[in-house]
Each structure stands twice: as structure tokens, then as C-alpha cells.
Amino acid sequence: MASFTSLQSLCRASNVSSKSCHRVQNKSSTTCSKESFKKSNIPAESSNNRREIVLNSVSGLFFAAIFDFRGDSPRLGLTDYGDFKSLQLCPSTPNCISTAEESNNYTAFVPAWTYGTKKTKEQAMEELKATVLACDEGGFVATIVEERDDYLRAEFQGPIFGFVDDVEFYFSPKVPEVEYRSASRLGEKDGDANRKRIRALRKALQKQGGWESVGF
């Protein structure tokens, strides 16, 4: 969290009155009043639009000092349909893509990957983990937060304001295929960041041999 002195500097940079910028002792946080937002013409938007606010506002540094742009970690993982398991569907916002959307929302659908028959699932998982950690598409940095025999979950954090995208992979138990889902935590639009990331991962895997998109 920024110091009070640095917050005053940010308020001045954002044309916010220093009198309106006050310190709140609760939880040791520093914030500015709604009146100061009005005076500076900065919209006091909800958390659902934080991503658009920061990307479009000249006072982005001010918001970054106030808010946590990581967002809350969502409840993800596999959904058990009885006969099969699958990753979750996407929300209605266009900042998510998933292999599970083939019959539900084709605009969010992406084809699964196959890693061929010449390598084991364990070998494919190791290749996938290494590729995920090495991926820096858009300046995002990957961290693996969950790993099982057939499931991998990573967080990709942005370079400027720390926006986080959640990316999951599921290895099918019947065929040498990998399902995946990539979604932004905040906002409604992602500038195709999720598609670009998945494309970069696929191309990197293809260079290792055996990997390709199913049906393409």
C-alpha cells in the first residue's frame, strides 16, 4: 500500500484536492472520498469495471494505489457430469475461452489439444508445465497454483496493475487430449489476451513435437 505522502502526490497528479484525500485507519488503508472523485471527474465505478477504468483512465496510478486489481480467486476445477468430467463453462462476459463451450457458446469455444500417442500423459504434463512457466505473452507472469495427475491450474499476472487471469488444463482419461480454460477475473473485455496466450502456448508446444489442435 502506498504511503500517505505518495498518496498525496497521486492525488495531485489526478487533480484531486489534498483536503479530500484522507487516511482511514481501519485496516491501515488510505483512500479518497467520493467527493474527490467527482471533483476530479474520475468515475467511482464498481469492481466489475476496474479493468476498463485502469486501462482507459489517465489516473490509473491513483486507482492502482487504492484498489487490489488481482481480484478474488474464483472457485474453479472440474465439473462431474456423471459419464464424464469437464472444465467449467465461461461466464457471459467475453473475456473467457474454454474447450467446454462447443455446444453452449461457440464464440467462447476453442478446440482441445492432442499430444499424440508417442508420449505418456506424464511426459505431456511436464512439457505443459514448463511451457506455461516460460510463457510471457503480453508481459504476464505465470505461477502454477494447483497440480494433480490430470489437472493443472496457473495464474497469469499482468505487468502493470497486476490483473490476474486464471488458466486451467485437464488431461482426458480416455484419449491423449488436453482441455483448457482461460479467463480474466475482472472486467468484461480482455483485448483478446486469453486467446493470444492460448495461441502462444499451443505454438510453443507444437515446437516440441506431437502437439496440435484437435480437428485442425
PDB file of C-alpha atoms in Angstrom:
ATOM      1  CA  MET A   1       0.000   0.000   0.000  1.00  0.00           C
ATOM      2  CA  ALA A   2       1.327   3.478  -0.870  1.00  0.00           C
ATOM      3  CA  SER A   3       2.383   5.830   1.935  1.00  0.00           C
ATOM      4  CA  PHE A   4       0.309   8.899   2.781  1.00  0.00           C
ATOM      5  CA  THR A   5       2.933  11.141   1.182  1.00  0.00           C
ATOM      6  CA  SER A   6       2.873   9.131  -2.050  1.00  0.00           C
ATOM      7  CA  LEU A   7      -0.951   9.181  -1.987  1.00  0.00           C
ATOM      8  CA  GLN A   8      -0.879  12.979  -1.779  1.00  0.00           C
ATOM      9  CA  SER A   9       1.366  13.002  -4.836  1.00  0.00           C
ATOM     10  CA  LEU A  10      -1.030  10.707  -6.664  1.00  0.00           C
ATOM     11  CA  CYS A  11      -3.958  12.939  -5.706  1.00  0.00           C
ATOM     12  CA  ARG A  12      -2.135  15.972  -7.078  1.00  0.00           C
ATOM     13  CA  ALA A  13      -1.347  14.065 -10.271  1.00  0.00           C
ATOM     14  CA  SER A  14      -5.036  13.169 -10.541  1.00  0.00           C
ATOM     15  CA  ASN A  15      -6.209  16.739  -9.801  1.00  0.00           C
ATOM     16  CA  VAL A  16      -7.699  15.578  -6.509  1.00  0.00           C
ATOM     17  CA  SER A  17      -7.739  18.120  -3.674  1.00  0.00           C
ATOM     18  CA  SER A  18      -5.271  17.279  -0.908  1.00  0.00           C
ATOM     19  CA  LYS A  19      -8.010  18.112   1.603  1.00  0.00           C
ATOM     20  CA  SER A  20     -10.204  15.407   0.104  1.00  0.00           C
ATOM     21  CA  CYS A  21      -7.501  12.798   0.285  1.00  0.00           C
ATOM     22  CA  HIS A  22      -7.609  11.426   3.801  1.00  0.00           C
ATOM     23  CA  ARG A  23      -6.232   8.486   5.689  1.00  0.00           C
ATOM     24  CA  VAL A  24      -8.523   5.755   7.012  1.00  0.00           C
ATOM     25  CA  GLN A  25      -7.058   3.899   9.950  1.00  0.00           C
ATOM     26  CA  ASN A  26      -9.367   0.896   9.573  1.00  0.00           C
ATOM     27  CA  LYS A  27      -7.268  -1.932   8.110  1.00  0.00           C
ATOM     28  CA  SER A  28      -4.424   0.607   7.688  1.00  0.00           C
ATOM     29  CA  SER A  29      -5.753   1.619   4.262  1.00  0.00           C
ATOM     30  CA  THR A  30      -5.665   5.004   2.535  1.00  0.00           C
ATOM     31  CA  THR A  31      -8.490   6.172   0.323  1.00  0.00           C
ATOM     32  CA  CYS A  32     -10.132   9.274  -1.130  1.00  0.00           C
ATOM     33  CA  SER A  33     -13.699  10.404  -0.652  1.00  0.00           C
ATOM     34  CA  LYS A  34     -16.417  10.115  -3.274  1.00  0.00           C
ATOM     35  CA  GLU A  35     -16.448  13.925  -3.430  1.00  0.00           C
ATOM     36  CA  SER A  36     -12.812  13.931  -4.535  1.00  0.00           C
ATOM     37  CA  PHE A  37     -13.656  11.519  -7.361  1.00  0.00           C
ATOM     38  CA  LYS A  38     -16.429  13.840  -8.505  1.00  0.00           C
ATOM     39  CA  LYS A  39     -14.166  16.903  -8.437  1.00  0.00           C
ATOM     40  CA  SER A  40     -11.507  15.131 -10.473  1.00  0.00           C
ATOM     41  CA  ASN A  41     -14.040  13.664 -12.935  1.00  0.00           C
ATOM     42  CA  ILE A  42     -12.876  10.136 -12.035  1.00  0.00           C
ATOM     43  CA  PRO A  43     -15.846   7.726 -12.074  1.00  0.00           C
ATOM     44  CA  ALA A  44     -16.341   5.749  -8.858  1.00  0.00           C
ATOM     45  CA  GLU A  45     -17.063   2.522 -10.713  1.00  0.00           C
ATOM     46  CA  SER A  46     -17.744  -0.915  -9.278  1.00  0.00           C
ATOM     47  CA  SER A  47     -15.085  -3.631  -9.090  1.00  0.00           C
ATOM     48  CA  ASN A  48     -16.604  -5.322 -12.161  1.00  0.00           C
ATOM     49  CA  ASN A  49     -15.295  -2.480 -14.326  1.00  0.00           C
ATOM     50  CA  ARG A  50     -11.923  -1.914 -12.645  1.00  0.00           C
ATOM     51  CA  ARG A  51     -10.024  -3.362 -15.602  1.00  0.00           C
ATOM     52  CA  GLU A  52     -11.632  -0.930 -18.067  1.00  0.00           C
ATOM     53  CA  ILE A  53     -11.147   2.003 -15.665  1.00  0.00           C
ATOM     54  CA  VAL A  54      -7.429   1.410 -15.335  1.00  0.00           C
ATOM     55  CA  LEU A  55      -6.848   0.700 -18.992  1.00  0.00           C
ATOM     56  CA  ASN A  56      -8.722   3.849 -20.115  1.00  0.00           C
ATOM     57  CA  SER A  57      -8.088   6.353 -17.299  1.00  0.00           C
ATOM     58  CA  VAL A  58      -5.211   8.853 -17.206  1.00  0.00           C
ATOM     59  CA  SER A  59      -5.388   8.494 -13.423  1.00  0.00           C
ATOM     60  CA  GLY A  60      -4.659   4.771 -13.468  1.00  0.00           C
ATOM     61  CA  LEU A  61      -1.800   5.072 -10.980  1.00  0.00           C
ATOM     62  CA  PHE A  62      -4.170   6.640  -8.487  1.00  0.00           C
ATOM     63  CA  PHE A  63      -6.563   3.684  -8.706  1.00  0.00           C
ATOM     64  CA  ALA A  64      -3.707   1.187  -8.532  1.00  0.00           C
ATOM     65  CA  ALA A  65      -2.640   2.671  -5.207  1.00  0.00           C
ATOM     66  CA  ILE A  66      -6.180   2.351  -3.809  1.00  0.00           C
ATOM     67  CA  PHE A  67      -7.526  -0.955  -5.169  1.00  0.00           C
ATOM     68  CA  ASP A  68      -6.337  -4.537  -5.373  1.00  0.00           C
ATOM     69  CA  PHE A  69      -6.597  -5.449  -9.044  1.00  0.00           C
ATOM     70  CA  ARG A  70      -5.819  -9.123  -8.541  1.00  0.00           C
ATOM     71  CA  GLY A  71      -9.453  -9.862  -7.782  1.00  0.00           C
ATOM     72  CA  ASP A  72     -10.753 -12.715  -5.675  1.00  0.00           C
ATOM     73  CA  SER A  73      -9.627 -16.213  -6.576  1.00  0.00           C
ATOM     74  CA  PRO A  74     -12.646 -17.951  -8.149  1.00  0.00           C
ATOM     75  CA  ARG A  75     -13.838 -21.460  -7.379  1.00  0.00           C
ATOM     76  CA  LEU A  76     -12.656 -23.400 -10.410  1.00  0.00           C
ATOM     77  CA  GLY A  77     -11.855 -27.010 -11.185  1.00  0.00           C
ATOM     78  CA  LEU A  78     -13.703 -29.883 -12.795  1.00  0.00           C
ATOM     79  CA  THR A  79     -17.451 -30.427 -13.038  1.00  0.00           C
ATOM     80  CA  ASP A  80     -18.571 -34.048 -12.759  1.00  0.00           C
ATOM     81  CA  TYR A  81     -21.418 -34.826 -15.185  1.00  0.00           C
ATOM     82  CA  GLY A  82     -21.560 -38.493 -14.244  1.00  0.00           C
ATOM     83  CA  ASP A  83     -20.357 -40.021 -17.511  1.00  0.00           C
ATOM     84  CA  PHE A  84     -17.506 -37.546 -17.864  1.00  0.00           C
ATOM     85  CA  LYS A  85     -15.742 -34.619 -16.225  1.00  0.00           C
ATOM     86  CA  SER A  86     -15.095 -31.249 -17.788  1.00  0.00           C
ATOM     87  CA  LEU A  87     -13.824 -27.776 -17.015  1.00  0.00           C
ATOM     88  CA  GLN A  88     -16.391 -25.117 -16.194  1.00  0.00           C
ATOM     89  CA  LEU A  89     -18.273 -23.067 -18.751  1.00  0.00           C
ATOM     90  CA  CYS A  90     -17.462 -19.406 -19.279  1.00  0.00           C
ATOM     91  CA  PRO A  91     -19.446 -16.520 -17.795  1.00  0.00           C
ATOM     92  CA  SER A  92     -21.488 -14.307 -20.111  1.00  0.00           C
ATOM     93  CA  THR A  93     -18.677 -11.739 -20.394  1.00  0.00           C
ATOM     94  CA  PRO A  94     -16.398 -12.018 -23.477  1.00  0.00           C
ATOM     95  CA  ASN A  95     -13.164 -12.379 -21.510  1.00  0.00           C
ATOM     96  CA  CYS A  96     -13.067 -16.162 -21.306  1.00  0.00           C
ATOM     97  CA  ILE A  97     -12.450 -19.082 -23.669  1.00  0.00           C
ATOM     98  CA  SER A  98     -12.952 -22.772 -22.950  1.00  0.00           C
ATOM     99  CA  THR A  99     -12.940 -26.131 -24.671  1.00  0.00           C
ATOM    100  CA  ALA A 100     -16.162 -26.889 -22.753  1.00  0.00           C
ATOM    101  CA  GLU A 101     -18.156 -24.338 -24.758  1.00  0.00           C
ATOM    102  CA  GLU A 102     -18.507 -26.317 -28.018  1.00  0.00           C
ATOM    103  CA  SER A 103     -22.275 -26.861 -27.682  1.00  0.00           C
ATOM    104  CA  ASN A 104     -23.074 -23.915 -25.428  1.00  0.00           C
ATOM    105  CA  ASN A 105     -21.341 -20.727 -26.604  1.00  0.00           C
ATOM    106  CA  TYR A 106     -19.395 -21.146 -29.811  1.00  0.00           C
ATOM    107  CA  THR A 107     -17.899 -17.638 -29.646  1.00  0.00           C
ATOM    108  CA  ALA A 108     -16.053 -18.716 -26.488  1.00  0.00           C
ATOM    109  CA  PHE A 109     -15.177 -22.174 -27.811  1.00  0.00           C
ATOM    110  CA  VAL A 110     -11.624 -23.278 -28.540  1.00  0.00           C
ATOM    111  CA  PRO A 111     -10.581 -26.790 -29.650  1.00  0.00           C
ATOM    112  CA  ALA A 112      -8.797 -29.177 -27.309  1.00  0.00           C
ATOM    113  CA  TRP A 113      -5.156 -30.148 -27.842  1.00  0.00           C
ATOM    114  CA  THR A 114      -3.778 -33.583 -28.553  1.00  0.00           C
ATOM    115  CA  TYR A 115      -0.248 -34.553 -27.576  1.00  0.00           C
ATOM    116  CA  GLY A 116      -0.151 -37.667 -29.783  1.00  0.00           C
ATOM    117  CA  THR A 117       0.489 -41.301 -28.989  1.00  0.00           C
ATOM    118  CA  LYS A 118       4.276 -41.250 -28.763  1.00  0.00           C
ATOM    119  CA  LYS A 119       4.476 -39.732 -25.278  1.00  0.00           C
ATOM    120  CA  THR A 120       2.854 -40.588 -21.969  1.00  0.00           C
ATOM    121  CA  LYS A 121       0.459 -38.346 -20.086  1.00  0.00           C
ATOM    122  CA  GLU A 122       3.200 -37.738 -17.524  1.00  0.00           C
ATOM    123  CA  GLN A 123       5.618 -36.595 -20.209  1.00  0.00           C
ATOM    124  CA  ALA A 124       2.972 -34.348 -21.731  1.00  0.00           C
ATOM    125  CA  MET A 125       2.223 -32.832 -18.328  1.00  0.00           C
ATOM    126  CA  GLU A 126       5.887 -31.991 -17.775  1.00  0.00           C
ATOM    127  CA  GLU A 127       6.100 -30.348 -21.196  1.00  0.00           C
ATOM    128  CA  LEU A 128       2.937 -28.368 -20.472  1.00  0.00           C
ATOM    129  CA  LYS A 129       4.166 -27.155 -17.073  1.00  0.00           C
ATOM    130  CA  ALA A 130       7.474 -25.983 -18.487  1.00  0.00           C
ATOM    131  CA  THR A 131       5.724 -24.221 -21.363  1.00  0.00           C
ATOM    132  CA  VAL A 132       3.249 -22.481 -19.046  1.00  0.00           C
ATOM    133  CA  LEU A 133       6.005 -21.186 -16.764  1.00  0.00           C
ATOM    134  CA  ALA A 134       8.018 -19.941 -19.744  1.00  0.00           C
ATOM    135  CA  CYS A 135       5.077 -18.154 -21.365  1.00  0.00           C
ATOM    136  CA  ASP A 136       5.320 -14.349 -21.117  1.00  0.00           C
ATOM    137  CA  GLU A 137       2.699 -13.374 -23.694  1.00  0.00           C
ATOM    138  CA  GLY A 138       1.621  -9.790 -23.087  1.00  0.00           C
ATOM    139  CA  GLY A 139       4.141  -9.424 -20.279  1.00  0.00           C
ATOM    140  CA  PHE A 140       2.112 -11.652 -17.951  1.00  0.00           C
ATOM    141  CA  VAL A 141       3.983 -13.833 -15.450  1.00  0.00           C
ATOM    142  CA  ALA A 142       2.761 -17.374 -14.759  1.00  0.00           C
ATOM    143  CA  THR A 143       2.583 -19.116 -11.403  1.00  0.00           C
ATOM    144  CA  ILE A 144       1.329 -22.687 -11.015  1.00  0.00           C
ATOM    145  CA  VAL A 145      -1.086 -22.761  -8.083  1.00  0.00           C
ATOM    146  CA  GLU A 146      -2.542 -26.283  -8.313  1.00  0.00           C
ATOM    147  CA  GLU A 147      -1.348 -29.538  -9.813  1.00  0.00           C
ATOM    148  CA  ARG A 148      -2.767 -33.062  -9.889  1.00  0.00           C
ATOM    149  CA  ASP A 149      -2.154 -36.086 -12.106  1.00  0.00           C
ATOM    150  CA  ASP A 150      -4.720 -34.885 -14.648  1.00  0.00           C
ATOM    151  CA  TYR A 151      -5.179 -31.197 -13.789  1.00  0.00           C
ATOM    152  CA  LEU A 152      -3.071 -28.048 -13.856  1.00  0.00           C
ATOM    153  CA  ARG A 153      -4.034 -24.543 -12.828  1.00  0.00           C
ATOM    154  CA  ALA A 154      -1.966 -21.398 -13.263  1.00  0.00           C
ATOM    155  CA  GLU A 155      -2.372 -17.707 -12.544  1.00  0.00           C
ATOM    156  CA  PHE A 156      -1.076 -15.209 -15.095  1.00  0.00           C
ATOM    157  CA  GLN A 157      -0.482 -11.778 -13.549  1.00  0.00           C
ATOM    158  CA  GLY A 158      -0.214  -8.647 -15.641  1.00  0.00           C
ATOM    159  CA  PRO A 159       2.889  -6.433 -15.640  1.00  0.00           C
ATOM    160  CA  ILE A 160       1.414  -3.022 -14.735  1.00  0.00           C
ATOM    161  CA  PHE A 161      -1.630  -3.198 -12.478  1.00  0.00           C
ATOM    162  CA  GLY A 162      -1.465  -6.857 -11.539  1.00  0.00           C
ATOM    163  CA  PHE A 163      -4.628  -8.094 -13.244  1.00  0.00           C
ATOM    164  CA  VAL A 164      -4.877 -11.880 -12.942  1.00  0.00           C
ATOM    165  CA  ASP A 165      -6.141 -14.405 -15.486  1.00  0.00           C
ATOM    166  CA  ASP A 166      -6.858 -17.979 -14.404  1.00  0.00           C
ATOM    167  CA  VAL A 167      -5.812 -20.756 -16.799  1.00  0.00           C
ATOM    168  CA  GLU A 168      -6.705 -24.443 -16.317  1.00  0.00           C
ATOM    169  CA  PHE A 169      -5.782 -27.644 -18.131  1.00  0.00           C
ATOM    170  CA  TYR A 170      -7.412 -31.065 -17.864  1.00  0.00           C
ATOM    171  CA  PHE A 171      -5.969 -34.285 -19.281  1.00  0.00           C
ATOM    172  CA  SER A 172      -8.642 -36.637 -20.621  1.00  0.00           C
ATOM    173  CA  PRO A 173      -8.509 -40.137 -19.072  1.00  0.00           C
ATOM    174  CA  LYS A 174      -9.566 -41.842 -22.345  1.00  0.00           C
ATOM    175  CA  VAL A 175      -7.688 -40.134 -25.162  1.00  0.00           C
ATOM    176  CA  PRO A 176      -4.390 -38.184 -25.388  1.00  0.00           C
ATOM    177  CA  GLU A 177      -6.130 -34.813 -25.284  1.00  0.00           C
ATOM    178  CA  VAL A 178      -5.931 -31.730 -23.085  1.00  0.00           C
ATOM    179  CA  GLU A 179      -8.897 -29.475 -22.391  1.00  0.00           C
ATOM    180  CA  TYR A 180      -8.278 -25.928 -21.197  1.00  0.00           C
ATOM    181  CA  ARG A 181      -9.961 -22.749 -19.984  1.00  0.00           C
ATOM    182  CA  SER A 182      -8.524 -19.237 -19.775  1.00  0.00           C
ATOM    183  CA  ALA A 183     -10.495 -16.400 -18.132  1.00  0.00           C
ATOM    184  CA  SER A 184      -9.935 -12.917 -16.713  1.00  0.00           C
ATOM    185  CA  ARG A 185     -11.021 -12.296 -13.137  1.00  0.00           C
ATOM    186  CA  LEU A 186     -12.049  -8.657 -13.535  1.00  0.00           C
ATOM    187  CA  GLY A 187     -13.766  -6.590 -16.184  1.00  0.00           C
ATOM    188  CA  GLU A 188     -15.712  -7.618 -19.248  1.00  0.00           C
ATOM    189  CA  LYS A 189     -13.196  -7.292 -22.078  1.00  0.00           C
ATOM    190  CA  ASP A 190      -9.647  -8.606 -22.252  1.00  0.00           C
ATOM    191  CA  GLY A 191      -8.335  -7.303 -25.576  1.00  0.00           C
ATOM    192  CA  ASP A 192      -8.060 -10.950 -26.705  1.00  0.00           C
ATOM    193  CA  ALA A 193      -5.396 -11.524 -24.035  1.00  0.00           C
ATOM    194  CA  ASN A 194      -6.701 -15.008 -23.248  1.00  0.00           C
ATOM    195  CA  ARG A 195      -6.797 -16.098 -26.896  1.00  0.00           C
ATOM    196  CA  LYS A 196      -3.322 -14.703 -27.538  1.00  0.00           C
ATOM    197  CA  ARG A 197      -1.973 -16.552 -24.516  1.00  0.00           C
ATOM    198  CA  ILE A 198      -3.507 -19.875 -25.529  1.00  0.00           C
ATOM    199  CA  ARG A 199      -2.219 -19.409 -29.080  1.00  0.00           C
ATOM    200  CA  ALA A 200       1.291 -18.720 -27.767  1.00  0.00           C
ATOM    201  CA  LEU A 201       1.160 -21.812 -25.562  1.00  0.00           C
ATOM    202  CA  ARG A 202      -0.023 -24.017 -28.428  1.00  0.00           C
ATOM    203  CA  LYS A 203       2.711 -22.800 -30.775  1.00  0.00           C
ATOM    204  CA  ALA A 204       5.365 -23.376 -28.127  1.00  0.00           C
ATOM    205  CA  LEU A 205       4.085 -26.907 -27.509  1.00  0.00           C
ATOM    206  CA  GLN A 206       3.939 -27.692 -31.218  1.00  0.00           C
ATOM    207  CA  LYS A 207       7.661 -26.978 -31.483  1.00  0.00           C
ATOM    208  CA  GLN A 208       8.249 -29.853 -29.066  1.00  0.00           C
ATOM    209  CA  GLY A 209       6.504 -32.321 -31.388  1.00  0.00           C
ATOM    210  CA  GLY A 210       3.249 -34.234 -31.158  1.00  0.00           C
ATOM    211  CA  TRP A 211       1.072 -31.342 -30.002  1.00  0.00           C
ATOM    212  CA  GLU A 212      -1.687 -29.930 -32.179  1.00  0.00           C
ATOM    213  CA  SER A 213      -5.258 -28.666 -32.015  1.00  0.00           C
ATOM    214  CA  VAL A 214      -7.900 -31.371 -32.344  1.00  0.00           C
ATOM    215  CA  GLY A 215      -9.645 -31.145 -35.703  1.00  0.00           C
ATOM    216  CA  PHE A 216      -7.214 -28.591 -37.167  1.00  0.00           C
TER     217      PHE A 216
END
